[in-house]
Short mmCIF file of C-alpha atoms and ligand atoms in Angstrom, two decimals:
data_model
loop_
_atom_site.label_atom_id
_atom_site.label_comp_id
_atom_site.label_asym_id
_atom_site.label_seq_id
_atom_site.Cartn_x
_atom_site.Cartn_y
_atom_site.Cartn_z
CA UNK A 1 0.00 0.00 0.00
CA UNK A 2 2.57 2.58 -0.96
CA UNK A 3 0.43 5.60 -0.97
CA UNK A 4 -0.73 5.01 2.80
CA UNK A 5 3.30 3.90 3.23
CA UNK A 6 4.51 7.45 1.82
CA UNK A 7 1.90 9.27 3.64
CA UNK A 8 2.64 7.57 6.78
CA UNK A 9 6.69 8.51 6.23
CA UNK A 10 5.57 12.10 5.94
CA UNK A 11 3.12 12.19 9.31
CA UNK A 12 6.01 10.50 10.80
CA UNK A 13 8.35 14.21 10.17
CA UNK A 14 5.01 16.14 10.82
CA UNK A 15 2.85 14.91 13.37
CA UNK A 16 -0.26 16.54 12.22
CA UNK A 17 -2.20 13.81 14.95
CA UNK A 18 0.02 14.44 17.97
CA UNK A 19 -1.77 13.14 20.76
CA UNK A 20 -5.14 12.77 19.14
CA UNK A 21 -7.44 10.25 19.97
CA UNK A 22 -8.64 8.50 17.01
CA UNK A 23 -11.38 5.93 17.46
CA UNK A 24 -11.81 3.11 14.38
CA UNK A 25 -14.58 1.08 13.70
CA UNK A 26 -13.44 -0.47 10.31
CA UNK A 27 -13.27 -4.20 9.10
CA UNK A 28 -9.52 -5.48 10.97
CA UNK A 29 -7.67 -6.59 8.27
CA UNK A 30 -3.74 -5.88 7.43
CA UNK A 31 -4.92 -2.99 4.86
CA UNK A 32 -6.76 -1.49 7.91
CA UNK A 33 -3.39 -2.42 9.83
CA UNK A 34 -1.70 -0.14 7.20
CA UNK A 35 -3.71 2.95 8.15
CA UNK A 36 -3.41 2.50 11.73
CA UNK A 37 0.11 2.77 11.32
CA UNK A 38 0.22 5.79 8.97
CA UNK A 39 -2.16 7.25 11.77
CA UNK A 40 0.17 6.39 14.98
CA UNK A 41 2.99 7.88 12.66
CA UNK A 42 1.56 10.32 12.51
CA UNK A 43 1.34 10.96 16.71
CA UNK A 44 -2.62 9.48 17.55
CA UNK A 45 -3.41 7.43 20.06
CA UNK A 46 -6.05 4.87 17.62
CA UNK A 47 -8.48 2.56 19.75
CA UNK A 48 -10.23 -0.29 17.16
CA UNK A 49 -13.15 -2.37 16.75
CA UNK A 50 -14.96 -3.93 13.95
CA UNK A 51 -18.07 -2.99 11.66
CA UNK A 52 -18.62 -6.54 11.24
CA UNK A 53 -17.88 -9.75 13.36
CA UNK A 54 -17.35 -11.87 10.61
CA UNK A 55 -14.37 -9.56 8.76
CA UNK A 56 -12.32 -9.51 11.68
CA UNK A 57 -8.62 -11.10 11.26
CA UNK A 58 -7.80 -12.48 14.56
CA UNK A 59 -4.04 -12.73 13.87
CA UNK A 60 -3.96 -8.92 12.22
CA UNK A 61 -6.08 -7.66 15.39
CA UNK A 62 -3.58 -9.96 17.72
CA UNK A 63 -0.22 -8.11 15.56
CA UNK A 64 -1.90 -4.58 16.03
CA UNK A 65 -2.18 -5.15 19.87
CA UNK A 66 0.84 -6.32 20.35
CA UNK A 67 2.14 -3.17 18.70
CA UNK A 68 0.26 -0.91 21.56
CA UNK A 69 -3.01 -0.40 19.70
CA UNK A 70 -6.48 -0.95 21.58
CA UNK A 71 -8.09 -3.28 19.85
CA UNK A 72 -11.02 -4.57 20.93
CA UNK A 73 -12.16 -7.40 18.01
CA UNK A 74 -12.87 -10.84 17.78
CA UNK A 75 -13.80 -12.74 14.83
CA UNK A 76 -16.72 -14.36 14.99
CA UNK A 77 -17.87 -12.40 18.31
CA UNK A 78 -21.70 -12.39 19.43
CA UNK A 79 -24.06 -9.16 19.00
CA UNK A 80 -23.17 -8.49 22.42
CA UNK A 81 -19.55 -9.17 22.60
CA UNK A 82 -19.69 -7.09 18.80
CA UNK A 83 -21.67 -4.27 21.16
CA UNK A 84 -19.17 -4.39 24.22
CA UNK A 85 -16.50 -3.86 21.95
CA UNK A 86 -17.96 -0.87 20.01
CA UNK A 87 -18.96 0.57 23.82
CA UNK A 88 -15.02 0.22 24.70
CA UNK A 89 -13.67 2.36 21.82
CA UNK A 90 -16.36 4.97 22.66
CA UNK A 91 -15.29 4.94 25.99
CA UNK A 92 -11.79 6.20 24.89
CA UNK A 93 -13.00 9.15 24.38
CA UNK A 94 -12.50 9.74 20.66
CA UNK A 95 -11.67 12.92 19.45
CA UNK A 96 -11.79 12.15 15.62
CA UNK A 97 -14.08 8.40 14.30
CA UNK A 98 -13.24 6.74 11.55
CA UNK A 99 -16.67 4.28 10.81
CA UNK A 100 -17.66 1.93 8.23
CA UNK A 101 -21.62 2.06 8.67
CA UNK A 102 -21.63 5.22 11.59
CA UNK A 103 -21.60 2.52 14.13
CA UNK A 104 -19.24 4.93 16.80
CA UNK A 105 -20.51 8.25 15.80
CA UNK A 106 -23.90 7.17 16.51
CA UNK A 107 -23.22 5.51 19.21
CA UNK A 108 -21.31 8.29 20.90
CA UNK A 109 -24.50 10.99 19.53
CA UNK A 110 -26.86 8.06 21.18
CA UNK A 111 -25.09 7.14 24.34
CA UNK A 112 -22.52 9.70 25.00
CA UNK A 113 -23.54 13.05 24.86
CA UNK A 114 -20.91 13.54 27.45
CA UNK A 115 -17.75 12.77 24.84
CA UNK A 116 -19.75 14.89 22.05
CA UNK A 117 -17.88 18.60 22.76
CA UNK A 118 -14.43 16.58 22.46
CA UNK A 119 -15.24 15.14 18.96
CA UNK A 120 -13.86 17.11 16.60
CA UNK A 121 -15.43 14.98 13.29
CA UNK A 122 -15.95 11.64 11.83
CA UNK A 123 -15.22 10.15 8.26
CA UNK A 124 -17.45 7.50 7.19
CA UNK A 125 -16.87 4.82 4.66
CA UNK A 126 -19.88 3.47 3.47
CA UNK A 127 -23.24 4.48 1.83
CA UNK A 128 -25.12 2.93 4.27
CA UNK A 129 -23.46 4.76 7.03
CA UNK A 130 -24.03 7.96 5.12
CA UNK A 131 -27.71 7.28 4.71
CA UNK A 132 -27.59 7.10 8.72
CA UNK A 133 -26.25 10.53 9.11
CA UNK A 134 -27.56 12.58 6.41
CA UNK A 135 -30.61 11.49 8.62
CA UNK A 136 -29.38 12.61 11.84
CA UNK A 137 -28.79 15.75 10.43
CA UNK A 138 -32.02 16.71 8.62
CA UNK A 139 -33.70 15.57 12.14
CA UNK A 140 -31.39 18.68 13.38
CA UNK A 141 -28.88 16.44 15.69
CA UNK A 142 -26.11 16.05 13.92
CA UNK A 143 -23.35 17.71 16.57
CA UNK A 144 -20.25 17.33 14.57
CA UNK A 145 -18.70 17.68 11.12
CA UNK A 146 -18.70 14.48 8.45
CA UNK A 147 -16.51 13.78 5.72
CA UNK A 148 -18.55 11.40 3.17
CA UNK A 149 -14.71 9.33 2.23
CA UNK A 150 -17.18 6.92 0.35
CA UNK A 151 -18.34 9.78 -2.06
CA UNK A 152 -14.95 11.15 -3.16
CA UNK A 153 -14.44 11.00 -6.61
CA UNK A 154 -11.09 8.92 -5.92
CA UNK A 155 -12.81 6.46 -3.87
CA UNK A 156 -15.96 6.12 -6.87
CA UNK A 157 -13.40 5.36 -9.44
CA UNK A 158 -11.11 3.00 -7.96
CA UNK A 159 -13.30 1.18 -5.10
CA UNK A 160 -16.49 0.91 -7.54
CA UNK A 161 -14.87 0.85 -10.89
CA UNK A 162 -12.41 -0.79 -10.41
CA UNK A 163 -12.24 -2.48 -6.86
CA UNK A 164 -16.00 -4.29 -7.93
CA UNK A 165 -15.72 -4.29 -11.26
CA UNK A 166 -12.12 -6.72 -11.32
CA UNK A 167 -13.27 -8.67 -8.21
CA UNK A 168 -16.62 -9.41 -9.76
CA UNK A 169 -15.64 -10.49 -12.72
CA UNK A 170 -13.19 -12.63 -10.85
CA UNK A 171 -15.49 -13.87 -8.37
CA UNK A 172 -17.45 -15.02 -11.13
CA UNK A 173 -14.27 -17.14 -12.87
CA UNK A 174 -13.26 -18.32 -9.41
CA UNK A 175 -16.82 -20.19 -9.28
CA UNK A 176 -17.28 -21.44 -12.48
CA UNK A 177 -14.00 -21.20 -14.18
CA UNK A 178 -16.12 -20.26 -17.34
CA UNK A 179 -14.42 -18.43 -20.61
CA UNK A 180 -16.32 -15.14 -20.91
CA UNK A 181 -15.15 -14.56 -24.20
CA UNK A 182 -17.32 -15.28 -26.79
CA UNK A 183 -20.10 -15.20 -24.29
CA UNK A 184 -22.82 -12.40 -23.94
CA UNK A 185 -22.75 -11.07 -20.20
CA UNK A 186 -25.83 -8.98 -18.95
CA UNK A 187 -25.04 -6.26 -16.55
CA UNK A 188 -27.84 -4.72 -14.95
CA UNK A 189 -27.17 -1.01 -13.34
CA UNK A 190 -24.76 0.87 -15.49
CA UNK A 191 -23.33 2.87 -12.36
CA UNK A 192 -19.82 3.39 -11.02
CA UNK A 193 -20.08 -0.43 -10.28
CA UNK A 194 -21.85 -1.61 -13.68
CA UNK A 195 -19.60 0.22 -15.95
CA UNK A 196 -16.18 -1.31 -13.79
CA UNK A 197 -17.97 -5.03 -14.55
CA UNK A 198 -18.61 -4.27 -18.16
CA UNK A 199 -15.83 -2.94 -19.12
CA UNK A 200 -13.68 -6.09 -17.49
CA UNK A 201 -15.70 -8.17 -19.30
CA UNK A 202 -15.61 -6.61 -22.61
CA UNK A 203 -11.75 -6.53 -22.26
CA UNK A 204 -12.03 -10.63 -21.84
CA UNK A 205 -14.09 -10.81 -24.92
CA UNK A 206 -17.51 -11.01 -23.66
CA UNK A 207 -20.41 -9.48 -25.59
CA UNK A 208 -21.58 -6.96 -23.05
CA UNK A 209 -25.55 -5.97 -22.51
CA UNK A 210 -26.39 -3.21 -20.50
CA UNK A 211 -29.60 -3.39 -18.87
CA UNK A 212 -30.39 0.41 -16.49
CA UNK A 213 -33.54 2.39 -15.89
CA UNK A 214 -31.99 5.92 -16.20
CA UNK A 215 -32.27 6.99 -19.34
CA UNK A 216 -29.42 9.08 -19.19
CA UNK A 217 -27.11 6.05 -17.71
CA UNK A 218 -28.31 4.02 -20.73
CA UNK A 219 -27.47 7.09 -23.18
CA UNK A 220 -23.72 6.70 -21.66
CA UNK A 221 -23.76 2.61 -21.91
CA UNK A 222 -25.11 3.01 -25.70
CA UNK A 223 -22.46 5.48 -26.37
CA UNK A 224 -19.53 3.79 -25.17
CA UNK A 225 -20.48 0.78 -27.52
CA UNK A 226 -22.67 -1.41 -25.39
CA UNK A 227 -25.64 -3.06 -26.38
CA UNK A 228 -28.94 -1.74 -24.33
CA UNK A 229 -31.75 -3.17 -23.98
CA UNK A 230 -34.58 -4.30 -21.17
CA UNK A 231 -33.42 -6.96 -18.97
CA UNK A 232 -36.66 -9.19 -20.06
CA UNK A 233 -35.38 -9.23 -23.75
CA UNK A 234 -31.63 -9.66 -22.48
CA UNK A 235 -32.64 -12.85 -20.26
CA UNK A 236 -33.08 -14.72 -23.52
CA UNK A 237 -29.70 -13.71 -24.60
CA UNK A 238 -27.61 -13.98 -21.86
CA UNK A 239 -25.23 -16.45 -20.70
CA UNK A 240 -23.94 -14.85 -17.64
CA UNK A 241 -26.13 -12.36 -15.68
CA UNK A 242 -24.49 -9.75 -12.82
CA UNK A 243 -26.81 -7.62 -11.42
CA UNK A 244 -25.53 -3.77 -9.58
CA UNK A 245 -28.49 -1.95 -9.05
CA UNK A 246 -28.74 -1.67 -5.13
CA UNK A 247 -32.62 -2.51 -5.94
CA UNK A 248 -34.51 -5.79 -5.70
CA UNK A 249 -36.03 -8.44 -7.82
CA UNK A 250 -33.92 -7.51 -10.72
CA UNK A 251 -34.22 -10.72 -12.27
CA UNK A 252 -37.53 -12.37 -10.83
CA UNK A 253 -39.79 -15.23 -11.83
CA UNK A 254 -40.18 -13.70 -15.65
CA UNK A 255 -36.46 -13.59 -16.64
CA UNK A 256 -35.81 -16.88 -14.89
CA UNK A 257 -38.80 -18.32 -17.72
CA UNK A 258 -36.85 -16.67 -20.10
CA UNK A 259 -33.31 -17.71 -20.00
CA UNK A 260 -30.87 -20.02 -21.60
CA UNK A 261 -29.84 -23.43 -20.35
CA UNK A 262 -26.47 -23.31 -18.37
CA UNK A 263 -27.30 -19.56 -17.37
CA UNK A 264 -24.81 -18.04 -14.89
CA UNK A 265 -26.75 -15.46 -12.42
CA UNK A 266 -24.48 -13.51 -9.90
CA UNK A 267 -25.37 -10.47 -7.82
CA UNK A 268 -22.27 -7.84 -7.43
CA UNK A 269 -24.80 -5.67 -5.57
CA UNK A 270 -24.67 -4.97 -1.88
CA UNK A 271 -27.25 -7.11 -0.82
CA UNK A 272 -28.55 -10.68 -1.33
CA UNK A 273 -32.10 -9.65 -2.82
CA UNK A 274 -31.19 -7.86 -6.36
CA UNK A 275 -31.85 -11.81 -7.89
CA UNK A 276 -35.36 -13.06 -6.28
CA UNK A 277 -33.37 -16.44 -5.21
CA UNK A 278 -37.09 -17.86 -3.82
CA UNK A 279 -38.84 -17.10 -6.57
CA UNK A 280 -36.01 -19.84 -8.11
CA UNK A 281 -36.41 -21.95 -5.70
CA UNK A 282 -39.78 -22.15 -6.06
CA UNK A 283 -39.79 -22.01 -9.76
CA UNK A 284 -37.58 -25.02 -9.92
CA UNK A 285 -38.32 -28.71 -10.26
CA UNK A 286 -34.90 -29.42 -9.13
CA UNK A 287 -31.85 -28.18 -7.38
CA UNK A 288 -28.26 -29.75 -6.36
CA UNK A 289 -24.70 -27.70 -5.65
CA UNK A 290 -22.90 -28.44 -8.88
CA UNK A 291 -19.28 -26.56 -7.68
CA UNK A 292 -18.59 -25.00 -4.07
CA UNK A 293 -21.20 -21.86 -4.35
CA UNK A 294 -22.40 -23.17 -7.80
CA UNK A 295 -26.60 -23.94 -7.04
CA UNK A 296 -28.14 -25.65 -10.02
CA UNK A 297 -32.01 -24.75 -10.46
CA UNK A 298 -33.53 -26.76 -13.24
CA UNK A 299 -36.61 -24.28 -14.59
CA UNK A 300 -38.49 -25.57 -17.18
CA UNK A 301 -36.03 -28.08 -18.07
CA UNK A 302 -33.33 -25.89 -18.07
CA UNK A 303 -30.41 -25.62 -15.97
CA UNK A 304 -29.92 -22.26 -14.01
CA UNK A 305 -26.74 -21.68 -12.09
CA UNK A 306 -26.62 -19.39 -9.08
CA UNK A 307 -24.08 -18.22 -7.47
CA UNK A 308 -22.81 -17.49 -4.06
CA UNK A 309 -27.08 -17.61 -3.39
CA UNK A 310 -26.83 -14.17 -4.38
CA UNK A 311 -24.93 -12.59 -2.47
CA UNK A 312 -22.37 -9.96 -3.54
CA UNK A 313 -20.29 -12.16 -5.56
CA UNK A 314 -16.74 -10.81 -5.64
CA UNK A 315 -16.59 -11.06 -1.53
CA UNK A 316 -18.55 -14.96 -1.42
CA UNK A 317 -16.70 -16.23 -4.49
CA UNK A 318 -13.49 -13.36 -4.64
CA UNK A 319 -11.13 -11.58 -2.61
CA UNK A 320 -13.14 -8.27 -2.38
CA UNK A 321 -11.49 -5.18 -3.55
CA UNK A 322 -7.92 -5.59 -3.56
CA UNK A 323 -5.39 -3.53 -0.95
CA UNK A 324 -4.45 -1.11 -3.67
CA UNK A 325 -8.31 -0.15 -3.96
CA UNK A 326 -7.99 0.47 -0.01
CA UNK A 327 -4.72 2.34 -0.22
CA UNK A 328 -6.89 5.00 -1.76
CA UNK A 329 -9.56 4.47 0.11
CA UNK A 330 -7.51 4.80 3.71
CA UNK A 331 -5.45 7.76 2.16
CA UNK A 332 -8.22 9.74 1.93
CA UNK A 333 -9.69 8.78 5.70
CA UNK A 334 -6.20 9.49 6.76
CA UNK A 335 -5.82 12.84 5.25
CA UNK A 336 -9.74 13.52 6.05
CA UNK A 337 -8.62 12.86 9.60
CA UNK A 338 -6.25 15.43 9.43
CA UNK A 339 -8.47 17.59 8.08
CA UNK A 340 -10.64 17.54 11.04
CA UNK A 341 -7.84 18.22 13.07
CA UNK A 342 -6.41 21.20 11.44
CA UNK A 343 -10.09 22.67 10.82
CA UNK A 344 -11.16 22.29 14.77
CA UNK A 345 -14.02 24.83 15.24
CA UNK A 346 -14.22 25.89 11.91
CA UNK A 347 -16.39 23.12 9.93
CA UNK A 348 -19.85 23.22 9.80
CA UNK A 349 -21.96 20.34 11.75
CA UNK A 350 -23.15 18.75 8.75
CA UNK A 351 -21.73 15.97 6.11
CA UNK A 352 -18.47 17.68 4.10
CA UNK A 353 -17.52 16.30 0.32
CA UNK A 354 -13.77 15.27 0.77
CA UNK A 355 -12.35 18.67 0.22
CA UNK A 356 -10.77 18.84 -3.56
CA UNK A 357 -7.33 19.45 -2.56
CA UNK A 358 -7.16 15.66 -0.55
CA UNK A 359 -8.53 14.28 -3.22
CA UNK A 360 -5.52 15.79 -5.84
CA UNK A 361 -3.29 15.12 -3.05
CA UNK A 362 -4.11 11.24 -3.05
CA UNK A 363 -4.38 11.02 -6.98
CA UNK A 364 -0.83 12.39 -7.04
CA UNK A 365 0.78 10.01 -4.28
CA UNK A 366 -1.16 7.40 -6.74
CA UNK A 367 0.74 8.03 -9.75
CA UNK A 368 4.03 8.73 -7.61
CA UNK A 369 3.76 4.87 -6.66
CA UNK A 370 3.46 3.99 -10.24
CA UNK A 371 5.99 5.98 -11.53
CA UNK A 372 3.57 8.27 -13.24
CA UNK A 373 4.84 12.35 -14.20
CA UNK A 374 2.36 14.32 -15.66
CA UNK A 375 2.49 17.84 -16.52
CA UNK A 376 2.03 21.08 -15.15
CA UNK A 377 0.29 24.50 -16.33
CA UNK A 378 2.67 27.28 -17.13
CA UNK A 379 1.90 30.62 -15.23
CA UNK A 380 0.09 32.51 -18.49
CA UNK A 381 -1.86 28.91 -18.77
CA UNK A 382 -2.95 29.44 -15.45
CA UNK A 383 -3.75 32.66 -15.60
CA UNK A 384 -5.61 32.46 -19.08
CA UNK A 385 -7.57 29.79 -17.79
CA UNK A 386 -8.68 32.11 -14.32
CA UNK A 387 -9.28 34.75 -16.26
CA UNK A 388 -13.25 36.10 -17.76
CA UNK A 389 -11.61 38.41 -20.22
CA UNK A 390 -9.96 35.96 -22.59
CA UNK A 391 -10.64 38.02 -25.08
CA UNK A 392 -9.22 41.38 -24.04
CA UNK A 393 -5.95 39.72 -22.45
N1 NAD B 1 -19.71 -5.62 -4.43
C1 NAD B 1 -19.09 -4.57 -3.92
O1 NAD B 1 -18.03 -4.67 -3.34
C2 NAD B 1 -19.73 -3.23 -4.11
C3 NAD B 1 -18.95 -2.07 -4.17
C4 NAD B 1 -19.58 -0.84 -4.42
C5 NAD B 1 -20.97 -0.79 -4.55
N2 NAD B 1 -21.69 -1.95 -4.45
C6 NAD B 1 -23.14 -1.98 -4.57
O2 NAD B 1 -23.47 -2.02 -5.96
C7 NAD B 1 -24.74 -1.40 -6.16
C8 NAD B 1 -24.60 -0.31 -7.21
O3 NAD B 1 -23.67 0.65 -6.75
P1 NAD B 1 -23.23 1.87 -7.68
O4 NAD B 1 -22.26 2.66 -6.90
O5 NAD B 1 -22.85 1.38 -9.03
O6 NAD B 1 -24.61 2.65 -7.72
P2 NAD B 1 -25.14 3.64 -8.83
O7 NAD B 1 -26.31 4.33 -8.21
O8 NAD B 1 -24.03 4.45 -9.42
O9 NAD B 1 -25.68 2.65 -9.99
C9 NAD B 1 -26.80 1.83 -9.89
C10 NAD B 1 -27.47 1.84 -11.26
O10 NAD B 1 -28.49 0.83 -11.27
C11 NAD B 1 -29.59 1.36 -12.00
N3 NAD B 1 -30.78 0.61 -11.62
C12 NAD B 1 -31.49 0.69 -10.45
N4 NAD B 1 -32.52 -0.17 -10.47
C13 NAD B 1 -32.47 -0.80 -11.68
C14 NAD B 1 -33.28 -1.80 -12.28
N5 NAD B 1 -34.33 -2.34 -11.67
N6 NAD B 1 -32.93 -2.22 -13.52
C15 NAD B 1 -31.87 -1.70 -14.17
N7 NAD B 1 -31.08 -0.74 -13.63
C16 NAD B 1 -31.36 -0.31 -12.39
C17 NAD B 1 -29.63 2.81 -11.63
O11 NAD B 1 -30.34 3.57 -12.59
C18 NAD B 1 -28.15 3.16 -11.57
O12 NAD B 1 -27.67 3.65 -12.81
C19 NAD B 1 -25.16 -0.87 -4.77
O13 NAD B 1 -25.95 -1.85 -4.14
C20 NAD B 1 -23.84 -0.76 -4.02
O14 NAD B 1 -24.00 -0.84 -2.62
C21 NAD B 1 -21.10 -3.17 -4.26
#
C-alpha cells in the first residue's frame, strides 16, 4: 500500500495527529493495519473495533495489539460481545471516528452526549453509514462535522470501478472457471459499479448488454459501444447475468422463464435480494450444488446456475477489492482525519464532500507509486484559464 506507506513517512516528520485520539470502527484486516500505522505515525493514540464480526482477522487484530493499539475485536464475536466492543472504543474518548456504517458516531450521539464537545469529526466509509447521518442531520442532531470518504471522486473510481468491477468479474471465474469470451454477459445497473464489470468483461471478450432504468445512464452505456436493452429481452440472450443496481427483484420469476440453459446469475450488488433467489427456488423442479457456491435450479427443463445464493459475488466467491483499492480508500480517511484536526471549530456540523485538494493530493501520491509524471500549467496557462476576459488579455 505505498500511498498510505509514503503518507505515513511524511506524518512521521510532521505529526499533524500528535496526541489525538482517534477511534476506528473499520473491518480489521492488514490494509486497515496499514492505516493505523500511517495514523500512529503520525502521533494518535487509535483505539479499534470492527463494523462486522465476521471480517475480523484475529491474527492482524492480535499483531496490532501487540504493537500498543487498543483493539477490541474478535472474529466471529456475538451481537453483544460485537456491542461491548464498540462501547469500549467509545469509551476512549475519541476525538476524531473513523466508521464503516456510523456505528461509533452514533453511538457516541446516542449514548454519549458527554464525549460529544471533544469530537472534533468523523469520516465514514460506506453508503449505508451515510444514509444514517444525512438522517441525523435533517432531524437537526447532527453535533459534529462528516466527511462522506465513500463519495470522493477517488474512492468512486477506484473502489467501484475498479475495486468491484475486477473482483466481480473474478469472483465469477473463481466459481465457475467459465471463458467469458465469446459469451454475452448482462449487466444490470450501469453505475460506477456496472460500468467497472462491463468494461472487465468486454476486455475478456464477452459481448456486453447493459440493462439500467436511467435513461441518461443508458445514453452513456449506448455510447460507449454497449448493447442496451430491457433486462426481459436480455434474459433470452444472456449467458452470464451480474446484477448492480442496489434494488430488488432484478431478475424475478419472468427472466428466470426466459433464459438459456447453463445460465450463470451472480449479484455484485450490496445485498442478497437484487436476484429473487425464492422465486427460483420455487420455480424449480430441481436443485443440487454443482461446484462449491455453484446452485443448479432446473426451470423448465433448463439448468440455471446461481451463485454465491446471491450474495455480492466478488466477496462470497473473490477476494473483495484488492489492498491497492484500499490504499486509496484509507489515504483519503487518513488525510480527512487530518483535516478535522487542522479545521477544529471551523467546519460546519453537517456531512463535508472530501475537500478537492485531498482528493488531488491522493491522486498524485497514486501516480508517484506507479511511476507516473504528468504535466504542469505554465503561469500565463494558469492565468488564461482564471481569467473572464480571454478576449481582451
Ligand atoms: N460488491 C461490492 O463490493 C460493491 C462495491 C460498491 C458498490 N456496491 C453496490 O453495488 C450497487 C450499485 O452501486 P453503484 O455505486 O454502481 O450505484 P449507482 O447508483 O451508481 O448505480 C446503480 C445503477 O443501477 C440502475 N438501476 C437501479 N434499479 C435498476 C433496475 N431495476 N434495472 C436496471 N437498472 C437499475 C440505476 O439507474 C443506476 O444507474 C449498490 O448496491 C452498491 O452498494 C457493491
Amino acid at each position: 500500500m505505498p500511498v498510505l506507506r509514503s503518507l505515513g513517512e511524511r506524518f512521521a516528520g510532521e505529526h499533524p495527529l500528535a496526541g489525538v485520539r482517534v477511534g476506528a470502527c473499520l473491518h480489521v484486516t492488514s490494509e486497515t493495519a496499514n492505516l493505523v500505522h500511517a495514523l500512529r505515525a503520525g502521533g494518535a493514540e487509535v483505539a479499534l473495533c470492527a463494523p462486522n464480526p465476521l471480517s475480523t482477522q484475529d491474527d492482524v487484530a492480535a499483531a496490532l495489539a501487540e504493537d500498543g493499539v487498543e483493539v477490541h475485536a474478535i472474529r466471529g464475536e456475538d451481537m453483544d460481545a460485537w456491542a461491548a466492543h464498540v462501547a469500549a472504543v467509545v469509551a476512549s474518548g475519541p476525538q476524531v471516528t473513523l466508521d464503516d456504517g456510523a456505528d461509533l458516531v452514533t453511538a457516541i450521539h446516542a449514548a454519549r452526549r458527554d464525549l460529544l464537545p471533544g469530537l472534533l469529526g468523523a469520516t465514514e466509509e460506506t453508503t449505508t453509514g451515510l444514509v444514517r447521518l444525512r438522517r441525523l442531520e435533517a432531524e437537526g442532531g447532527l453535533e459534529c462535522p462528516v466527511i462522506a470518504v465513500n463519495e470522493a471522486f477517488t474512492e468512486r473510481a477506484f473502489n467501484d470501478r475498479h475495486g468491484t468491477g475486477q473482483s466481480a468479474i473474478d469472483g465469477i471465474v473463481r466459481a465457475t472457471n467459465l471463458l467469458l469470451a465469446g459469451r454475452t454477459l448482462v449487466v444490470i445497473g450501469y453505475g460506477w459499479t456496472g460500468q467497472g464489470v462491463a468494461l472487465r468483461a468486454k476486455g475478456l471478450g464477452a459481448q456486453v448488454v447493459i440493462c439500467e432504468v436511467d435513461p441518461l445512464r443508458a445514453l452513456e452505456a449506448r455510447m460507449d459501444g454497449f448493447e442496451v436493452m430491457p433486462a426481459l429481452k436480455a434474459a433470452e440472450r444472456g449467458d452470464v447475468f451480474v446484477t448492480v443496481t442496489g434494488a430488488q427483484d432484478v431478475l424475478g420469476a419472468a427472466h428466470f422463464e426466459r433464459m438459456k440453459d447453463g445460465a450463470v446469475l451472480a449479484n455484485a450488488g450490496h445485498f442478497d435480494v437484487e436476484i429473487d433467489v425464492r422465486g427460483l427456488a420455487a420455480a424449480a423442479t430441481e436443485h443440487r450444488e454443482v461446484r462449491p457456491l455453484v446452485d443448479q435450479y432446473v426451470v423448465g427443463g433448463r439448468r440455471l446456475n446461481l451463485l454465491a445464493k446471491g450474495r455480492v459475488v466478488n466477496l462470497s466467491a473473490a477476494e473483495g477489492h484488492p489492498a491497492a483499492v484500499m490504499d486509496v480508500s484509507f489515504a483519503l480517511q487518513a488525510l480527512s482525519a487530518v483535516h478535522l484536526v487542522r479545521s477544529a471549530g471551523e467546519l460546519e456540523r453537517r456531512v463535508h464532500a472530501v475537500p478537492a485538494a485531498l482528493e488531488r493530493e491522493v491522486a498524485r501520491l497514486k501516480l508517484d507509486s506507479l511511476g507516473v509524471e504528468i504535466d504542469e500549467l505554465t503561469p500565463e496557462q494558469a492565468q488564461y484559464l482564471s481569467s473572464w476576459d480571454r478576449l481582451g488579455r
